[in-house]
PDB file of C-alpha atoms in Angstrom:
ATOM      1  CA  UNK O   1       0.010   0.005   0.001  1.00  0.00           C
ATOM      2  CA  UNK O   2       3.035   2.289   0.058  1.00  0.00           C
ATOM      3  CA  UNK O   3       4.003   3.703  -3.337  1.00  0.00           C
ATOM      4  CA  UNK O   4       7.754   3.693  -2.658  1.00  0.00           C
ATOM      5  CA  UNK O   5       7.716  -0.097  -2.257  1.00  0.00           C
ATOM      6  CA  UNK O   6       7.602  -0.333  -6.027  1.00  0.00           C
ATOM      7  CA  UNK O   7      10.240   2.360  -6.618  1.00  0.00           C
ATOM      8  CA  UNK O   8      12.787   2.210  -3.772  1.00  0.00           C
ATOM      9  CA  UNK O   9      15.310   4.902  -3.163  1.00  0.00           C
ATOM     10  CA  UNK O  10      14.947   8.570  -2.228  1.00  0.00           C
ATOM     11  CA  UNK O  11      11.467   9.857  -1.338  1.00  0.00           C
ATOM     12  CA  UNK O  12      10.936  13.192  -3.181  1.00  0.00           C
ATOM     13  CA  UNK O  13       8.705  14.784  -0.549  1.00  0.00           C
ATOM     14  CA  UNK O  14       9.543  18.426  -1.361  1.00  0.00           C
ATOM     15  CA  UNK O  15       8.911  17.825  -5.079  1.00  0.00           C
ATOM     16  CA  UNK O  16       5.579  16.110  -4.442  1.00  0.00           C
ATOM     17  CA  UNK O  17       4.498  18.912  -2.132  1.00  0.00           C
ATOM     18  CA  UNK O  18       5.158  21.482  -4.867  1.00  0.00           C
ATOM     19  CA  UNK O  19       2.691  19.797  -7.252  1.00  0.00           C
ATOM     20  CA  UNK O  20      -0.083  19.341  -4.663  1.00  0.00           C
ATOM     21  CA  UNK O  21      -2.882  21.824  -4.078  1.00  0.00           C
ATOM     22  CA  UNK O  22      -1.685  24.509  -1.635  1.00  0.00           C
ATOM     23  CA  UNK O  23      -3.906  23.241   1.195  1.00  0.00           C
ATOM     24  CA  UNK O  24      -2.246  19.793   1.071  1.00  0.00           C
ATOM     25  CA  UNK O  25       1.362  20.918   0.843  1.00  0.00           C
ATOM     26  CA  UNK O  26       2.061  21.152   4.619  1.00  0.00           C
ATOM     27  CA  UNK O  27       0.609  17.679   5.172  1.00  0.00           C
ATOM     28  CA  UNK O  28       2.725  16.220   2.353  1.00  0.00           C
ATOM     29  CA  UNK O  29       5.864  17.855   3.775  1.00  0.00           C
ATOM     30  CA  UNK O  30       5.127  16.589   7.298  1.00  0.00           C
ATOM     31  CA  UNK O  31       3.868  13.076   6.598  1.00  0.00           C
ATOM     32  CA  UNK O  32       5.010  12.349   3.037  1.00  0.00           C
ATOM     33  CA  UNK O  33       7.705   9.853   3.913  1.00  0.00           C
ATOM     34  CA  UNK O  34       5.445   8.042   6.354  1.00  0.00           C
ATOM     35  CA  UNK O  35       2.582   7.944   3.834  1.00  0.00           C
ATOM     36  CA  UNK O  36       4.724   6.869   0.865  1.00  0.00           C
ATOM     37  CA  UNK O  37       7.058   4.570   2.771  1.00  0.00           C
ATOM     38  CA  UNK O  38      10.837   4.481   2.901  1.00  0.00           C
ATOM     39  CA  UNK O  39      12.526   1.563   1.139  1.00  0.00           C
ATOM     40  CA  UNK O  40      16.252   1.797   0.334  1.00  0.00           C
ATOM     41  CA  UNK O  41      17.256   1.126  -3.237  1.00  0.00           C
ATOM     42  CA  UNK O  42      19.249  -1.944  -4.153  1.00  0.00           C
ATOM     43  CA  UNK O  43      19.822  -3.512  -7.551  1.00  0.00           C
ATOM     44  CA  UNK O  44      17.302  -6.228  -8.522  1.00  0.00           C
ATOM     45  CA  UNK O  45      15.195  -5.357  -5.455  1.00  0.00           C
ATOM     46  CA  UNK O  46      12.161  -7.417  -6.576  1.00  0.00           C
ATOM     47  CA  UNK O  47      14.102 -10.525  -7.559  1.00  0.00           C
ATOM     48  CA  UNK O  48      13.978 -12.255  -4.208  1.00  0.00           C
ATOM     49  CA  UNK O  49      10.183 -11.931  -3.967  1.00  0.00           C
ATOM     50  CA  UNK O  50       9.550 -12.643  -7.640  1.00  0.00           C
ATOM     51  CA  UNK O  51      11.666 -15.776  -8.052  1.00  0.00           C
ATOM     52  CA  UNK O  52       9.143 -17.847  -6.094  1.00  0.00           C
ATOM     53  CA  UNK O  53       6.749 -17.641  -9.063  1.00  0.00           C
ATOM     54  CA  UNK O  54       9.144 -19.035 -11.697  1.00  0.00           C
ATOM     55  CA  UNK O  55       8.700 -22.725 -10.815  1.00  0.00           C
ATOM     56  CA  UNK O  56       4.918 -22.576 -10.291  1.00  0.00           C
ATOM     57  CA  UNK O  57       3.833 -20.381 -13.235  1.00  0.00           C
ATOM     58  CA  UNK O  58       4.839 -22.790 -15.978  1.00  0.00           C
ATOM     59  CA  UNK O  59       2.300 -21.677 -18.644  1.00  0.00           C
ATOM     60  CA  UNK O  60       2.764 -17.964 -18.025  1.00  0.00           C
ATOM     61  CA  UNK O  61       5.422 -15.620 -19.294  1.00  0.00           C
ATOM     62  CA  UNK O  62       6.946 -13.742 -16.331  1.00  0.00           C
ATOM     63  CA  UNK O  63       8.403 -10.246 -16.311  1.00  0.00           C
ATOM     64  CA  UNK O  64      10.982  -9.232 -13.722  1.00  0.00           C
ATOM     65  CA  UNK O  65      11.090  -5.572 -12.761  1.00  0.00           C
ATOM     66  CA  UNK O  66      12.606  -3.510 -10.037  1.00  0.00           C
ATOM     67  CA  UNK O  67      16.158  -2.272 -10.006  1.00  0.00           C
ATOM     68  CA  UNK O  68      17.182  -3.492 -13.437  1.00  0.00           C
ATOM     69  CA  UNK O  69      19.638  -0.943 -14.794  1.00  0.00           C
ATOM     70  CA  UNK O  70      22.638  -2.815 -16.156  1.00  0.00           C
ATOM     71  CA  UNK O  71      23.359  -5.721 -18.503  1.00  0.00           C
ATOM     72  CA  UNK O  72      24.384  -8.046 -15.655  1.00  0.00           C
ATOM     73  CA  UNK O  73      20.925  -7.492 -14.153  1.00  0.00           C
ATOM     74  CA  UNK O  74      19.317  -8.611 -17.412  1.00  0.00           C
ATOM     75  CA  UNK O  75      21.519 -11.690 -17.537  1.00  0.00           C
ATOM     76  CA  UNK O  76      20.683 -12.547 -13.906  1.00  0.00           C
ATOM     77  CA  UNK O  77      16.926 -12.278 -14.583  1.00  0.00           C
ATOM     78  CA  UNK O  78      17.140 -14.500 -17.634  1.00  0.00           C
ATOM     79  CA  UNK O  79      19.257 -17.072 -15.743  1.00  0.00           C
ATOM     80  CA  UNK O  80      16.646 -17.042 -12.978  1.00  0.00           C
ATOM     81  CA  UNK O  81      13.990 -18.087 -15.515  1.00  0.00           C
ATOM     82  CA  UNK O  82      12.174 -14.821 -16.285  1.00  0.00           C
ATOM     83  CA  UNK O  83      10.984 -14.441 -19.870  1.00  0.00           C
ATOM     84  CA  UNK O  84      11.099 -10.676 -19.975  1.00  0.00           C
ATOM     85  CA  UNK O  85      12.740  -7.876 -17.958  1.00  0.00           C
ATOM     86  CA  UNK O  86      11.364  -4.370 -17.513  1.00  0.00           C
ATOM     87  CA  UNK O  87      13.336  -1.183 -17.116  1.00  0.00           C
ATOM     88  CA  UNK O  88      11.859   2.144 -16.049  1.00  0.00           C
ATOM     89  CA  UNK O  89      13.826   4.936 -14.436  1.00  0.00           C
ATOM     90  CA  UNK O  90      17.105   3.879 -16.044  1.00  0.00           C
ATOM     91  CA  UNK O  91      15.482   4.461 -19.457  1.00  0.00           C
ATOM     92  CA  UNK O  92      14.169   7.844 -18.407  1.00  0.00           C
ATOM     93  CA  UNK O  93      17.735   8.839 -17.466  1.00  0.00           C
ATOM     94  CA  UNK O  94      19.243   7.322 -20.584  1.00  0.00           C
ATOM     95  CA  UNK O  95      16.748   6.604 -23.403  1.00  0.00           C
ATOM     96  CA  UNK O  96      19.513   4.794 -25.312  1.00  0.00           C
ATOM     97  CA  UNK O  97      20.463   2.585 -22.334  1.00  0.00           C
ATOM     98  CA  UNK O  98      19.704  -0.717 -24.067  1.00  0.00           C
ATOM     99  CA  UNK O  99      21.940   0.173 -26.997  1.00  0.00           C
ATOM    100  CA  UNK O 100      24.673   1.221 -24.566  1.00  0.00           C
ATOM    101  CA  UNK O 101      24.415  -2.077 -22.693  1.00  0.00           C
ATOM    102  CA  UNK O 102      24.736  -3.989 -25.959  1.00  0.00           C
ATOM    103  CA  UNK O 103      27.753  -1.953 -27.148  1.00  0.00           C
ATOM    104  CA  UNK O 104      29.400  -1.660 -23.705  1.00  0.00           C
ATOM    105  CA  UNK O 105      28.379  -4.666 -21.524  1.00  0.00           C
ATOM    106  CA  UNK O 106      30.191  -3.344 -18.431  1.00  0.00           C
ATOM    107  CA  UNK O 107      28.646   0.126 -18.613  1.00  0.00           C
ATOM    108  CA  UNK O 108      26.726   1.367 -15.535  1.00  0.00           C
ATOM    109  CA  UNK O 109      23.441   3.245 -15.509  1.00  0.00           C
ATOM    110  CA  UNK O 110      23.558   6.981 -14.797  1.00  0.00           C
ATOM    111  CA  UNK O 111      20.221   6.783 -12.903  1.00  0.00           C
ATOM    112  CA  UNK O 112      20.760   7.718  -9.234  1.00  0.00           C
ATOM    113  CA  UNK O 113      17.282   6.627  -8.093  1.00  0.00           C
ATOM    114  CA  UNK O 114      16.386  10.012  -6.664  1.00  0.00           C
ATOM    115  CA  UNK O 115      12.780   9.369  -7.797  1.00  0.00           C
ATOM    116  CA  UNK O 116      12.170  12.968  -8.766  1.00  0.00           C
ATOM    117  CA  UNK O 117      10.982  11.604 -12.095  1.00  0.00           C
ATOM    118  CA  UNK O 118       7.914  10.275 -10.253  1.00  0.00           C
ATOM    119  CA  UNK O 119       6.635  13.825  -9.808  1.00  0.00           C
ATOM    120  CA  UNK O 120       6.900  14.497 -13.563  1.00  0.00           C
ATOM    121  CA  UNK O 121       4.035  12.080 -14.275  1.00  0.00           C
ATOM    122  CA  UNK O 122       1.719  15.034 -13.695  1.00  0.00           C
ATOM    123  CA  UNK O 123       3.102  16.557 -16.876  1.00  0.00           C
ATOM    124  CA  UNK O 124       5.747  15.290 -19.268  1.00  0.00           C
ATOM    125  CA  UNK O 125       7.437  12.270 -17.666  1.00  0.00           C
ATOM    126  CA  UNK O 126      11.200  12.720 -17.772  1.00  0.00           C
ATOM    127  CA  UNK O 127      14.429  12.523 -15.813  1.00  0.00           C
ATOM    128  CA  UNK O 128      14.921  15.851 -14.028  1.00  0.00           C
ATOM    129  CA  UNK O 129      18.703  15.466 -14.263  1.00  0.00           C
ATOM    130  CA  UNK O 130      18.662  15.682 -18.090  1.00  0.00           C
ATOM    131  CA  UNK O 131      18.067  19.266 -19.242  1.00  0.00           C
ATOM    132  CA  UNK O 132      17.223  18.189 -22.780  1.00  0.00           C
ATOM    133  CA  UNK O 133      14.392  15.939 -21.564  1.00  0.00           C
ATOM    134  CA  UNK O 134      13.340  18.437 -18.916  1.00  0.00           C
ATOM    135  CA  UNK O 135      12.613  21.180 -21.422  1.00  0.00           C
ATOM    136  CA  UNK O 136      11.187  19.004 -24.133  1.00  0.00           C
ATOM    137  CA  UNK O 137      14.064  18.800 -26.630  1.00  0.00           C
ATOM    138  CA  UNK O 138      13.621  16.201 -29.314  1.00  0.00           C
ATOM    139  CA  UNK O 139      15.657  13.073 -28.685  1.00  0.00           C
ATOM    140  CA  UNK O 140      18.303  12.281 -31.272  1.00  0.00           C
ATOM    141  CA  UNK O 141      17.648   9.203 -33.396  1.00  0.00           C
ATOM    142  CA  UNK O 142      20.666   7.331 -31.990  1.00  0.00           C
ATOM    143  CA  UNK O 143      19.186   7.688 -28.483  1.00  0.00           C
ATOM    144  CA  UNK O 144      16.066   5.742 -29.319  1.00  0.00           C
ATOM    145  CA  UNK O 145      17.052   3.195 -31.907  1.00  0.00           C
TER     146      UNK O 145
END
């Protein structure tokens, strides 16, 4: 029931308060962390809970998500028996991340899991650390192919 359970990492309370109606802002600032939950980020944070489904869901394709940012995470998920892997925030930070992982297997994601991108869902979802995305610049073709 706590939104941060699915995201893990920093809780952007100040940023959420800014987008709330003025009457709710003090409550969000005071109780935001308690209401949203605090769960530290770690790579592959859903793997431990999700792996229990692999042996029992034989006729279902399973998707692993949660803390997948690097090629070694993809390889781990596939070895564990997942059919698909989902990436979220890492792709907001680097839209060309999959191409980078293919070209440079040892590369590391630039996403720092500050979760400030969560607040952008009320407008144009983007990574707030990337000025080009923040202000709506068109992505270059090599970033998305």
